[in-house]
């Protein structure tokens, strides 16, 4: 099931409880799905230029996914999800 959704401009991104990330590009009329981790996705944030997505997992880990090249750029662990201010 979908656990979070984020939309900005022509991009819509959904995250699910199994770590799947679905991205929809309305301008190009394409969509794709990637499996980032086995953990549930707790929150998603698209940046203003629509090229990267900040993914926050329920475990406290975060990763940055680059929409333009369709790959994960960076991954890190937070001490607490409450410390994240976006």
mmCIF file of N, CA and C in Angstrom:
data_model
loop_
_atom_site.group_PDB
_atom_site.id
_atom_site.type_symbol
_atom_site.label_atom_id
_atom_site.label_comp_id
_atom_site.label_asym_id
_atom_site.label_seq_id
_atom_site.Cartn_x
_atom_site.Cartn_y
_atom_site.Cartn_z
ATOM 1 N N UNK A 1 0.815 -1.206 0.000
ATOM 2 C CA UNK A 1 0.000 0.000 0.000
ATOM 3 C C UNK A 1 0.858 1.270 0.000
ATOM 4 N N UNK A 2 0.336 2.306 -0.591
ATOM 5 C CA UNK A 2 1.036 3.594 -0.650
ATOM 6 C C UNK A 2 1.061 4.208 0.741
ATOM 7 N N UNK A 3 2.266 4.628 1.182
ATOM 8 C CA UNK A 3 2.403 5.209 2.515
ATOM 9 C C UNK A 3 2.590 6.728 2.470
ATOM 10 N N UNK A 4 3.038 7.271 1.321
ATOM 11 C CA UNK A 4 3.191 8.729 1.206
ATOM 12 C C UNK A 4 3.188 9.125 -0.264
ATOM 13 N N UNK A 5 2.915 10.414 -0.483
ATOM 14 C CA UNK A 5 2.829 10.938 -1.845
ATOM 15 C C UNK A 5 3.360 12.375 -1.845
ATOM 16 N N UNK A 6 4.037 12.751 -2.930
ATOM 17 C CA UNK A 6 4.536 14.113 -3.067
ATOM 18 C C UNK A 6 4.371 14.528 -4.525
ATOM 19 N N UNK A 7 4.000 15.797 -4.735
ATOM 20 C CA UNK A 7 3.765 16.295 -6.082
ATOM 21 C C UNK A 7 4.320 17.699 -6.194
ATOM 22 N N UNK A 8 5.038 17.953 -7.272
ATOM 23 C CA UNK A 8 5.545 19.295 -7.549
ATOM 24 C C UNK A 8 5.727 19.418 -9.067
ATOM 25 N N UNK A 9 5.134 20.449 -9.630
ATOM 26 C CA UNK A 9 5.262 20.669 -11.064
ATOM 27 C C UNK A 9 4.708 19.510 -11.862
ATOM 28 N N UNK A 10 5.524 18.944 -12.741
ATOM 29 C CA UNK A 10 5.063 17.833 -13.575
ATOM 30 C C UNK A 10 5.428 16.467 -13.018
ATOM 31 N N UNK A 11 5.969 16.407 -11.786
ATOM 32 C CA UNK A 11 6.362 15.134 -11.180
ATOM 33 C C UNK A 11 5.464 14.767 -10.001
ATOM 34 N N UNK A 12 5.050 13.500 -9.975
ATOM 35 C CA UNK A 12 4.312 12.928 -8.863
ATOM 36 C C UNK A 12 5.103 11.723 -8.384
ATOM 37 N N UNK A 13 5.355 11.633 -7.085
ATOM 38 C CA UNK A 13 6.146 10.542 -6.523
ATOM 39 C C UNK A 13 5.352 9.900 -5.402
ATOM 40 N N UNK A 14 5.292 8.572 -5.399
ATOM 41 C CA UNK A 14 4.637 7.846 -4.320
ATOM 42 C C UNK A 14 5.627 6.863 -3.709
ATOM 43 N N UNK A 15 5.494 6.637 -2.415
ATOM 44 C CA UNK A 15 6.301 5.654 -1.714
ATOM 45 C C UNK A 15 5.397 4.651 -1.036
ATOM 46 N N UNK A 16 5.856 3.405 -0.935
ATOM 47 C CA UNK A 16 5.005 2.391 -0.327
ATOM 48 C C UNK A 16 5.675 1.736 0.875
ATOM 49 N N UNK A 17 4.949 0.854 1.500
ATOM 50 C CA UNK A 17 5.408 0.238 2.746
ATOM 51 C C UNK A 17 6.475 -0.823 2.531
ATOM 52 N N UNK A 18 6.755 -1.198 1.299
ATOM 53 C CA UNK A 18 7.797 -2.193 1.034
ATOM 54 C C UNK A 18 9.076 -1.562 0.477
ATOM 55 N N UNK A 19 9.165 -0.234 0.473
ATOM 56 C CA UNK A 19 10.361 0.446 -0.009
ATOM 57 C C UNK A 19 10.349 0.767 -1.486
ATOM 58 N N UNK A 20 9.212 0.621 -2.124
ATOM 59 C CA UNK A 20 9.093 0.931 -3.549
ATOM 60 C C UNK A 20 8.808 2.410 -3.775
ATOM 61 N N UNK A 21 9.421 2.954 -4.805
ATOM 62 C CA UNK A 21 9.253 4.356 -5.168
ATOM 63 C C UNK A 21 8.721 4.408 -6.590
ATOM 64 N N UNK A 22 7.573 5.049 -6.782
ATOM 65 C CA UNK A 22 6.986 5.187 -8.116
ATOM 66 C C UNK A 22 7.026 6.650 -8.505
ATOM 67 N N UNK A 23 7.534 6.917 -9.707
ATOM 68 C CA UNK A 23 7.672 8.286 -10.192
ATOM 69 C C UNK A 23 6.886 8.446 -11.487
ATOM 70 N N UNK A 24 6.126 9.531 -11.573
ATOM 71 C CA UNK A 24 5.316 9.837 -12.745
ATOM 72 C C UNK A 24 5.736 11.193 -13.278
ATOM 73 N N UNK A 25 6.054 11.255 -14.550
ATOM 74 C CA UNK A 25 6.409 12.506 -15.211
ATOM 75 C C UNK A 25 5.291 12.825 -16.196
ATOM 76 N N UNK A 26 4.433 13.782 -15.827
ATOM 77 C CA UNK A 26 3.267 14.097 -16.647
ATOM 78 C C UNK A 26 3.647 14.788 -17.945
ATOM 79 N N UNK A 27 4.734 15.549 -17.948
ATOM 80 C CA UNK A 27 5.145 16.265 -19.150
ATOM 81 C C UNK A 27 5.597 15.294 -20.239
ATOM 82 N N UNK A 28 6.422 14.317 -19.870
ATOM 83 C CA UNK A 28 6.922 13.319 -20.836
ATOM 84 C C UNK A 28 6.001 12.114 -20.977
ATOM 85 N N UNK A 29 4.999 12.017 -20.087
ATOM 86 C CA UNK A 29 4.038 10.917 -20.080
ATOM 87 C C UNK A 29 4.723 9.562 -19.889
ATOM 88 N N UNK A 30 5.607 9.513 -18.880
ATOM 89 C CA UNK A 30 6.284 8.264 -18.540
ATOM 90 C C UNK A 30 6.181 8.032 -17.029
ATOM 91 N N UNK A 31 6.300 6.774 -16.642
ATOM 92 C CA UNK A 31 6.354 6.438 -15.223
ATOM 93 C C UNK A 31 7.298 5.255 -15.055
ATOM 94 N N UNK A 32 7.892 5.156 -13.865
ATOM 95 C CA UNK A 32 8.775 4.039 -13.565
ATOM 96 C C UNK A 32 8.749 3.777 -12.073
ATOM 97 N N UNK A 33 9.103 2.565 -11.696
ATOM 98 C CA UNK A 33 9.109 2.148 -10.306
ATOM 99 C C UNK A 33 10.466 1.558 -9.974
ATOM 100 N N UNK A 34 10.995 1.909 -8.806
ATOM 101 C CA UNK A 34 12.266 1.347 -8.330
ATOM 102 C C UNK A 34 12.063 0.857 -6.900
ATOM 103 N N UNK A 35 12.829 -0.160 -6.534
ATOM 104 C CA UNK A 35 12.809 -0.664 -5.170
ATOM 105 C C UNK A 35 14.098 -0.214 -4.511
ATOM 106 N N UNK A 36 14.009 0.735 -3.573
ATOM 107 C CA UNK A 36 15.195 1.308 -2.956
ATOM 108 C C UNK A 36 15.721 0.454 -1.807
ATOM 109 N N UNK A 37 14.854 0.014 -0.924
ATOM 110 C CA UNK A 37 15.233 -0.795 0.235
ATOM 111 C C UNK A 37 14.047 -1.666 0.616
ATOM 112 N N UNK A 38 14.260 -2.498 1.610
ATOM 113 C CA UNK A 38 13.161 -3.312 2.108
ATOM 114 C C UNK A 38 12.326 -2.602 3.150
ATOM 115 N N UNK A 39 12.762 -1.428 3.601
ATOM 116 C CA UNK A 39 12.063 -0.703 4.668
ATOM 117 C C UNK A 39 10.942 0.165 4.108
ATOM 118 N N UNK A 40 9.965 0.418 4.939
ATOM 119 C CA UNK A 40 8.835 1.258 4.545
ATOM 120 C C UNK A 40 9.275 2.714 4.378
ATOM 121 N N UNK A 41 8.719 3.378 3.377
ATOM 122 C CA UNK A 41 9.006 4.793 3.148
ATOM 123 C C UNK A 41 8.040 5.615 3.986
ATOM 124 N N UNK A 42 8.594 6.500 4.827
ATOM 125 C CA UNK A 42 7.775 7.296 5.737
ATOM 126 C C UNK A 42 7.425 8.668 5.170
ATOM 127 N N UNK A 43 8.325 9.261 4.364
ATOM 128 C CA UNK A 43 8.089 10.611 3.873
ATOM 129 C C UNK A 43 8.877 10.850 2.592
ATOM 130 N N UNK A 44 8.375 11.735 1.750
ATOM 131 C CA UNK A 44 9.020 12.099 0.484
ATOM 132 C C UNK A 44 9.026 13.616 0.347
ATOM 133 N N UNK A 45 10.101 14.145 -0.229
ATOM 134 C CA UNK A 45 10.171 15.579 -0.519
ATOM 135 C C UNK A 45 10.839 15.774 -1.876
ATOM 136 N N UNK A 46 10.157 16.472 -2.774
ATOM 137 C CA UNK A 46 10.747 16.850 -4.065
ATOM 138 C C UNK A 46 11.391 18.226 -3.911
ATOM 139 N N UNK A 47 12.563 18.424 -4.515
ATOM 140 C CA UNK A 47 13.164 19.759 -4.436
ATOM 141 C C UNK A 47 12.528 20.663 -5.486
ATOM 142 N N UNK A 48 12.837 21.937 -5.423
ATOM 143 C CA UNK A 48 12.180 22.917 -6.298
ATOM 144 C C UNK A 48 12.503 22.731 -7.778
ATOM 145 N N UNK A 49 13.667 22.195 -8.088
ATOM 146 C CA UNK A 49 14.022 22.016 -9.498
ATOM 147 C C UNK A 49 13.506 20.693 -10.059
ATOM 148 N N UNK A 50 12.813 19.889 -9.237
ATOM 149 C CA UNK A 50 12.224 18.617 -9.662
ATOM 150 C C UNK A 50 13.239 17.575 -10.110
ATOM 151 N N UNK A 51 14.507 17.716 -9.741
ATOM 152 C CA UNK A 51 15.475 16.731 -10.204
ATOM 153 C C UNK A 51 15.857 15.710 -9.141
ATOM 154 N N UNK A 52 15.584 15.975 -7.860
ATOM 155 C CA UNK A 52 15.910 15.003 -6.816
ATOM 156 C C UNK A 52 14.756 14.837 -5.837
ATOM 157 N N UNK A 53 14.704 13.647 -5.252
ATOM 158 C CA UNK A 53 13.689 13.315 -4.259
ATOM 159 C C UNK A 53 14.409 12.894 -2.984
ATOM 160 N N UNK A 54 14.047 13.488 -1.865
ATOM 161 C CA UNK A 54 14.552 13.067 -0.568
ATOM 162 C C UNK A 54 13.575 12.027 -0.032
ATOM 163 N N UNK A 55 14.084 10.822 0.220
ATOM 164 C CA UNK A 55 13.253 9.723 0.708
ATOM 165 C C UNK A 55 13.628 9.449 2.156
ATOM 166 N N UNK A 56 12.651 9.492 3.055
ATOM 167 C CA UNK A 56 12.864 9.192 4.474
ATOM 168 C C UNK A 56 12.187 7.863 4.767
ATOM 169 N N UNK A 57 12.974 6.909 5.262
ATOM 170 C CA UNK A 57 12.455 5.584 5.586
ATOM 171 C C UNK A 57 11.997 5.537 7.035
ATOM 172 N N UNK A 58 11.112 4.604 7.353
ATOM 173 C CA UNK A 58 10.602 4.453 8.711
ATOM 174 C C UNK A 58 11.709 4.084 9.688
ATOM 175 N N UNK A 59 12.790 3.484 9.210
ATOM 176 C CA UNK A 59 13.911 3.091 10.064
ATOM 177 C C UNK A 59 14.783 4.274 10.471
ATOM 178 N N UNK A 60 14.577 5.443 9.848
ATOM 179 C CA UNK A 60 15.386 6.619 10.129
ATOM 180 C C UNK A 60 16.439 6.885 9.078
ATOM 181 N N UNK A 61 16.617 5.975 8.144
ATOM 182 C CA UNK A 61 17.568 6.180 7.050
ATOM 183 C C UNK A 61 16.961 7.120 6.018
ATOM 184 N N UNK A 62 17.808 7.839 5.312
ATOM 185 C CA UNK A 62 17.361 8.713 4.228
ATOM 186 C C UNK A 62 18.189 8.420 2.983
ATOM 187 N N UNK A 63 17.619 8.684 1.825
ATOM 188 C CA UNK A 63 18.386 8.586 0.588
ATOM 189 C C UNK A 63 17.905 9.670 -0.360
ATOM 190 N N UNK A 64 18.768 10.012 -1.295
ATOM 191 C CA UNK A 64 18.449 10.997 -2.324
ATOM 192 C C UNK A 64 18.396 10.259 -3.651
ATOM 193 N N UNK A 65 17.273 10.392 -4.352
ATOM 194 C CA UNK A 65 17.087 9.752 -5.642
ATOM 195 C C UNK A 65 17.041 10.831 -6.714
ATOM 196 N N UNK A 66 17.885 10.697 -7.736
ATOM 197 C CA UNK A 66 17.947 11.667 -8.831
ATOM 198 C C UNK A 66 16.986 11.237 -9.935
ATOM 199 N N UNK A 67 15.984 12.041 -10.172
ATOM 200 C CA UNK A 67 14.959 11.723 -11.159
ATOM 201 C C UNK A 67 15.510 11.798 -12.577
ATOM 202 N N UNK A 68 16.409 12.744 -12.848
ATOM 203 C CA UNK A 68 16.899 12.946 -14.212
ATOM 204 C C UNK A 68 17.741 11.773 -14.717
ATOM 205 N N UNK A 69 18.490 11.121 -13.843
ATOM 206 C CA UNK A 69 19.311 9.971 -14.275
ATOM 207 C C UNK A 69 18.741 8.650 -13.777
ATOM 208 N N UNK A 70 17.636 8.704 -13.040
ATOM 209 C CA UNK A 70 16.925 7.521 -12.546
ATOM 210 C C UNK A 70 17.815 6.597 -11.725
ATOM 211 N N UNK A 71 18.491 7.179 -10.722
ATOM 212 C CA UNK A 71 19.294 6.336 -9.830
ATOM 213 C C UNK A 71 19.447 7.002 -8.469
ATOM 214 N N UNK A 72 19.775 6.169 -7.477
ATOM 215 C CA UNK A 72 20.009 6.651 -6.123
ATOM 216 C C UNK A 72 21.371 7.317 -6.062
ATOM 217 N N UNK A 73 21.432 8.510 -5.474
ATOM 218 C CA UNK A 73 22.666 9.280 -5.427
ATOM 219 C C UNK A 73 23.400 9.087 -4.110
ATOM 220 N N UNK A 74 22.672 9.147 -2.996
ATOM 221 C CA UNK A 74 23.313 9.121 -1.694
ATOM 222 C C UNK A 74 22.385 8.468 -0.684
ATOM 223 N N UNK A 75 22.980 7.888 0.376
ATOM 224 C CA UNK A 75 22.194 7.294 1.446
ATOM 225 C C UNK A 75 22.875 7.573 2.773
ATOM 226 N N UNK A 76 22.064 7.825 3.798
ATOM 227 C CA UNK A 76 22.601 8.138 5.115
ATOM 228 C C UNK A 76 21.613 7.664 6.170
ATOM 229 N N UNK A 77 22.028 7.739 7.425
ATOM 230 C CA UNK A 77 21.170 7.357 8.537
ATOM 231 C C UNK A 77 21.007 8.543 9.469
ATOM 232 N N UNK A 78 19.780 8.798 9.871
ATOM 233 C CA UNK A 78 19.491 9.850 10.840
ATOM 234 C C UNK A 78 19.388 9.241 12.231
ATOM 235 N N UNK A 79 19.703 10.016 13.229
ATOM 236 C CA UNK A 79 19.493 9.550 14.600
ATOM 237 C C UNK A 79 18.010 9.499 14.919
ATOM 238 N N UNK A 80 17.269 10.467 14.406
ATOM 239 C CA UNK A 80 15.841 10.522 14.635
ATOM 240 C C UNK A 80 15.191 11.233 13.452
ATOM 241 N N UNK A 81 14.066 10.746 13.017
ATOM 242 C CA UNK A 81 13.359 11.373 11.898
ATOM 243 C C UNK A 81 12.870 12.756 12.313
ATOM 244 N N UNK A 82 12.658 13.006 13.599
ATOM 245 C CA UNK A 82 12.216 14.321 14.071
ATOM 246 C C UNK A 82 13.260 15.393 13.855
ATOM 247 N N UNK A 83 14.530 15.025 13.728
ATOM 248 C CA UNK A 83 15.587 16.005 13.520
ATOM 249 C C UNK A 83 15.603 16.560 12.095
ATOM 250 N N UNK A 84 14.845 15.943 11.201
ATOM 251 C CA UNK A 84 14.829 16.366 9.802
ATOM 252 C C UNK A 84 13.890 17.541 9.621
ATOM 253 N N UNK A 85 14.415 18.628 9.119
ATOM 254 C CA UNK A 85 13.610 19.825 8.833
ATOM 255 C C UNK A 85 13.837 20.185 7.372
ATOM 256 N N UNK A 86 12.801 19.995 6.553
ATOM 257 C CA UNK A 86 12.928 20.271 5.115
ATOM 258 C C UNK A 86 12.017 21.397 4.751
#
